[in-house]
């Protein structure tokens, strides 16, 4: 069986480290999107405009109220955060058949921490984790496929919990060094699963 053509999207190099990025880039296309939904949306569209892929994998760190540090998550429910959660602008989450059933991620344009208003924290508490890119990646893949009239690549999310969304991002760079090997192992396992 031929290996699938895979695009790996990562917000910033620190999440995986230069050595892991080089190793994965030798086998697959790996792109850094930058932090935030707009940057992730643009970077995803750019990558898909340049080349066709069978699979898009968005990897990286996430915060979580519900899972401990270093937990690897494969979301199947991807939601748009901020005003889009509980207002007249609310949008339906996107469902992915490639994730673990019931595992959810919400994407916000803001870091969630101890200074986040209680009303906003309450809205995102039901989600397994939160990040700043996933929803934008999914929407970009869907839009590109629709406009290009091409089959949509399979979309996978692989996130590792780096913090408890409690304002302790100050030591993020220290924590992420310990998470890199776990994230890399998770990516390797996922790619093996995809290529079956």
mmCIF file with all atom_site columns, N, CA and C in Angstrom, residues 141-171:
data_model
loop_
_atom_site.group_PDB
_atom_site.id
_atom_site.type_symbol
_atom_site.label_atom_id
_atom_site.label_alt_id
_atom_site.label_comp_id
_atom_site.label_asym_id
_atom_site.label_entity_id
_atom_site.label_seq_id
_atom_site.pdbx_PDB_ins_code
_atom_site.Cartn_x
_atom_site.Cartn_y
_atom_site.Cartn_z
_atom_site.occupancy
_atom_site.B_iso_or_equiv
_atom_site.pdbx_formal_charge
_atom_site.auth_seq_id
_atom_site.auth_comp_id
_atom_site.auth_asym_id
_atom_site.auth_atom_id
_atom_site.pdbx_PDB_model_num
ATOM 1  N N  . UNK A 1 141 ? -9.432  24.006 5.207  1.00 0.00 ? 141 UNK A N  1
ATOM 2  C CA . UNK A 1 141 ? -9.409  22.777 4.405  1.00 0.00 ? 141 UNK A CA 1
ATOM 3  C C  . UNK A 1 141 ? -10.744 22.602 3.683  1.00 0.00 ? 141 UNK A C  1
ATOM 4  N N  . UNK A 1 142 ? -11.836 22.803 4.396  1.00 0.00 ? 142 UNK A N  1
ATOM 5  C CA . UNK A 1 142 ? -13.159 22.654 3.800  1.00 0.00 ? 142 UNK A CA 1
ATOM 6  C C  . UNK A 1 142 ? -13.381 23.676 2.678  1.00 0.00 ? 142 UNK A C  1
ATOM 7  N N  . UNK A 1 143 ? -13.006 24.918 2.917  1.00 0.00 ? 143 UNK A N  1
ATOM 8  C CA . UNK A 1 143 ? -13.200 25.951 1.896  1.00 0.00 ? 143 UNK A CA 1
ATOM 9  C C  . UNK A 1 143 ? -12.364 25.660 0.657  1.00 0.00 ? 143 UNK A C  1
ATOM 10 N N  . UNK A 1 144 ? -11.110 25.319 0.856  1.00 0.00 ? 144 UNK A N  1
ATOM 11 C CA . UNK A 1 144 ? -10.236 25.053 -0.292 1.00 0.00 ? 144 UNK A CA 1
ATOM 12 C C  . UNK A 1 144 ? -10.787 23.918 -1.148 1.00 0.00 ? 144 UNK A C  1
ATOM 13 N N  . UNK A 1 145 ? -11.210 22.847 -0.519 1.00 0.00 ? 145 UNK A N  1
ATOM 14 C CA . UNK A 1 145 ? -11.740 21.702 -1.269 1.00 0.00 ? 145 UNK A CA 1
ATOM 15 C C  . UNK A 1 145 ? -12.988 22.088 -2.043 1.00 0.00 ? 145 UNK A C  1
ATOM 16 N N  . UNK A 1 146 ? -13.839 22.888 -1.409 1.00 0.00 ? 146 UNK A N  1
ATOM 17 C CA . UNK A 1 146 ? -15.071 23.324 -2.062 1.00 0.00 ? 146 UNK A CA 1
ATOM 18 C C  . UNK A 1 146 ? -14.777 24.209 -3.276 1.00 0.00 ? 146 UNK A C  1
ATOM 19 N N  . UNK A 1 147 ? -13.892 25.188 -3.106 1.00 0.00 ? 147 UNK A N  1
ATOM 20 C CA . UNK A 1 147 ? -13.584 26.107 -4.204 1.00 0.00 ? 147 UNK A CA 1
ATOM 21 C C  . UNK A 1 147 ? -12.802 25.438 -5.325 1.00 0.00 ? 147 UNK A C  1
ATOM 22 N N  . UNK A 1 148 ? -11.929 24.512 -4.958 1.00 0.00 ? 148 UNK A N  1
ATOM 23 C CA . UNK A 1 148 ? -11.095 23.842 -5.961 1.00 0.00 ? 148 UNK A CA 1
ATOM 24 C C  . UNK A 1 148 ? -11.820 22.673 -6.623 1.00 0.00 ? 148 UNK A C  1
ATOM 25 N N  . UNK A 1 149 ? -12.959 22.278 -6.059 1.00 0.00 ? 149 UNK A N  1
ATOM 26 C CA . UNK A 1 149 ? -13.687 21.146 -6.606 1.00 0.00 ? 149 UNK A CA 1
ATOM 27 C C  . UNK A 1 149 ? -12.921 19.840 -6.489 1.00 0.00 ? 149 UNK A C  1
ATOM 28 N N  . UNK A 1 150 ? -12.166 19.717 -5.412 1.00 0.00 ? 150 UNK A N  1
ATOM 29 C CA . UNK A 1 150 ? -11.331 18.534 -5.186 1.00 0.00 ? 150 UNK A CA 1
ATOM 30 C C  . UNK A 1 150 ? -11.820 17.784 -3.949 1.00 0.00 ? 150 UNK A C  1
ATOM 31 N N  . UNK A 1 151 ? -11.519 16.483 -3.879 1.00 0.00 ? 151 UNK A N  1
ATOM 32 C CA . UNK A 1 151 ? -11.878 15.740 -2.668 1.00 0.00 ? 151 UNK A CA 1
ATOM 33 C C  . UNK A 1 151 ? -11.195 16.355 -1.448 1.00 0.00 ? 151 UNK A C  1
ATOM 34 N N  . UNK A 1 152 ? -11.900 16.379 -0.345 1.00 0.00 ? 152 UNK A N  1
ATOM 35 C CA . UNK A 1 152 ? -11.338 16.966 0.869  1.00 0.00 ? 152 UNK A CA 1
ATOM 36 C C  . UNK A 1 152 ? -10.363 15.991 1.519  1.00 0.00 ? 152 UNK A C  1
ATOM 37 N N  . UNK A 1 153 ? -9.173  16.472 1.869  1.00 0.00 ? 153 UNK A N  1
ATOM 38 C CA . UNK A 1 153 ? -8.244  15.605 2.605  1.00 0.00 ? 153 UNK A CA 1
ATOM 39 C C  . UNK A 1 153 ? -8.859  15.199 3.947  1.00 0.00 ? 153 UNK A C  1
ATOM 40 N N  . UNK A 1 154 ? -8.448  14.057 4.457  1.00 0.00 ? 154 UNK A N  1
ATOM 41 C CA . UNK A 1 154 ? -8.836  13.684 5.816  1.00 0.00 ? 154 UNK A CA 1
ATOM 42 C C  . UNK A 1 154 ? -8.160  14.665 6.765  1.00 0.00 ? 154 UNK A C  1
ATOM 43 N N  . UNK A 1 155 ? -8.882  15.089 7.795  1.00 0.00 ? 155 UNK A N  1
ATOM 44 C CA . UNK A 1 155 ? -8.335  16.037 8.765  1.00 0.00 ? 155 UNK A CA 1
ATOM 45 C C  . UNK A 1 155 ? -8.208  15.338 10.119 1.00 0.00 ? 155 UNK A C  1
ATOM 46 N N  . UNK A 1 156 ? -7.018  15.445 10.697 1.00 0.00 ? 156 UNK A N  1
ATOM 47 C CA . UNK A 1 156 ? -6.750  14.899 12.021 1.00 0.00 ? 156 UNK A CA 1
ATOM 48 C C  . UNK A 1 156 ? -6.260  16.015 12.933 1.00 0.00 ? 156 UNK A C  1
ATOM 49 N N  . UNK A 1 157 ? -6.655  15.948 14.196 1.00 0.00 ? 157 UNK A N  1
ATOM 50 C CA . UNK A 1 157 ? -6.150  16.841 15.224 1.00 0.00 ? 157 UNK A CA 1
ATOM 51 C C  . UNK A 1 157 ? -5.393  16.000 16.253 1.00 0.00 ? 157 UNK A C  1
ATOM 52 N N  . UNK A 1 158 ? -4.202  16.442 16.605 1.00 0.00 ? 158 UNK A N  1
ATOM 53 C CA . UNK A 1 158 ? -3.440  15.777 17.668 1.00 0.00 ? 158 UNK A CA 1
ATOM 54 C C  . UNK A 1 158 ? -2.878  16.866 18.570 1.00 0.00 ? 158 UNK A C  1
ATOM 55 N N  . UNK A 1 159 ? -3.391  16.946 19.772 1.00 0.00 ? 159 UNK A N  1
ATOM 56 C CA . UNK A 1 159 ? -3.021  18.007 20.706 1.00 0.00 ? 159 UNK A CA 1
ATOM 57 C C  . UNK A 1 159 ? -2.502  17.408 22.008 1.00 0.00 ? 159 UNK A C  1
ATOM 58 N N  . UNK A 1 160 ? -1.525  18.093 22.603 1.00 0.00 ? 160 UNK A N  1
ATOM 59 C CA . UNK A 1 160 ? -0.988  17.654 23.890 1.00 0.00 ? 160 UNK A CA 1
ATOM 60 C C  . UNK A 1 160 ? -1.184  18.773 24.910 1.00 0.00 ? 160 UNK A C  1
ATOM 61 N N  . UNK A 1 161 ? -1.665  18.413 26.079 1.00 0.00 ? 161 UNK A N  1
ATOM 62 C CA . UNK A 1 161 ? -1.993  19.410 27.108 1.00 0.00 ? 161 UNK A CA 1
ATOM 63 C C  . UNK A 1 161 ? -0.708  19.961 27.720 1.00 0.00 ? 161 UNK A C  1
ATOM 64 N N  . UNK A 1 162 ? -0.536  21.283 27.580 1.00 0.00 ? 162 UNK A N  1
ATOM 65 C CA . UNK A 1 162 ? 0.662   21.946 28.099 1.00 0.00 ? 162 UNK A CA 1
ATOM 66 C C  . UNK A 1 162 ? 0.379   22.759 29.360 1.00 0.00 ? 162 UNK A C  1
ATOM 67 N N  . UNK A 1 163 ? -0.901  23.048 29.605 1.00 0.00 ? 163 UNK A N  1
ATOM 68 C CA . UNK A 1 163 ? -1.228  23.866 30.776 1.00 0.00 ? 163 UNK A CA 1
ATOM 69 C C  . UNK A 1 163 ? -2.694  23.684 31.129 1.00 0.00 ? 163 UNK A C  1
ATOM 70 N N  . UNK A 1 164 ? -3.022  24.141 32.317 1.00 0.00 ? 164 UNK A N  1
ATOM 71 C CA . UNK A 1 164 ? -4.387  24.013 32.817 1.00 0.00 ? 164 UNK A CA 1
ATOM 72 C C  . UNK A 1 164 ? -5.225  25.243 32.578 1.00 0.00 ? 164 UNK A C  1
ATOM 73 N N  . UNK A 1 165 ? -4.821  26.079 31.608 1.00 0.00 ? 165 UNK A N  1
ATOM 74 C CA . UNK A 1 165 ? -5.533  27.328 31.322 1.00 0.00 ? 165 UNK A CA 1
ATOM 75 C C  . UNK A 1 165 ? -5.699  28.136 32.604 1.00 0.00 ? 165 UNK A C  1
ATOM 76 N N  . UNK A 1 166 ? -4.596  28.184 33.375 1.00 0.00 ? 166 UNK A N  1
ATOM 77 C CA . UNK A 1 166 ? -4.642  28.806 34.700 1.00 0.00 ? 166 UNK A CA 1
ATOM 78 C C  . UNK A 1 166 ? -3.659  29.973 34.850 1.00 0.00 ? 166 UNK A C  1
ATOM 79 N N  . UNK A 1 167 ? -3.184  30.471 33.721 1.00 0.00 ? 167 UNK A N  1
ATOM 80 C CA . UNK A 1 167 ? -2.292  31.619 33.776 1.00 0.00 ? 167 UNK A CA 1
ATOM 81 C C  . UNK A 1 167 ? -0.835  31.273 33.991 1.00 0.00 ? 167 UNK A C  1
ATOM 82 N N  . UNK A 1 168 ? -0.473  30.004 33.883 1.00 0.00 ? 168 UNK A N  1
ATOM 83 C CA . UNK A 1 168 ? 0.918   29.596 34.130 1.00 0.00 ? 168 UNK A CA 1
ATOM 84 C C  . UNK A 1 168 ? 1.713   29.460 32.833 1.00 0.00 ? 168 UNK A C  1
ATOM 85 N N  . UNK A 1 169 ? 1.366   30.253 31.832 1.00 0.00 ? 169 UNK A N  1
ATOM 86 C CA . UNK A 1 169 ? 2.068   30.175 30.547 1.00 0.00 ? 169 UNK A CA 1
ATOM 87 C C  . UNK A 1 169 ? 3.512   30.659 30.660 1.00 0.00 ? 169 UNK A C  1
ATOM 88 N N  . UNK A 1 170 ? 3.834   31.321 31.755 1.00 0.00 ? 170 UNK A N  1
ATOM 89 C CA . UNK A 1 170 ? 5.190   31.837 31.923 1.00 0.00 ? 170 UNK A CA 1
ATOM 90 C C  . UNK A 1 170 ? 6.260   30.779 31.803 1.00 0.00 ? 170 UNK A C  1
ATOM 91 N N  . UNK A 1 171 ? 5.960   29.555 32.231 1.00 0.00 ? 171 UNK A N  1
ATOM 92 C CA . UNK A 1 171 ? 6.953   28.486 32.153 1.00 0.00 ? 171 UNK A CA 1
ATOM 93 C C  . UNK A 1 171 ? 6.655   27.525 30.997 1.00 0.00 ? 171 UNK A C  1
#
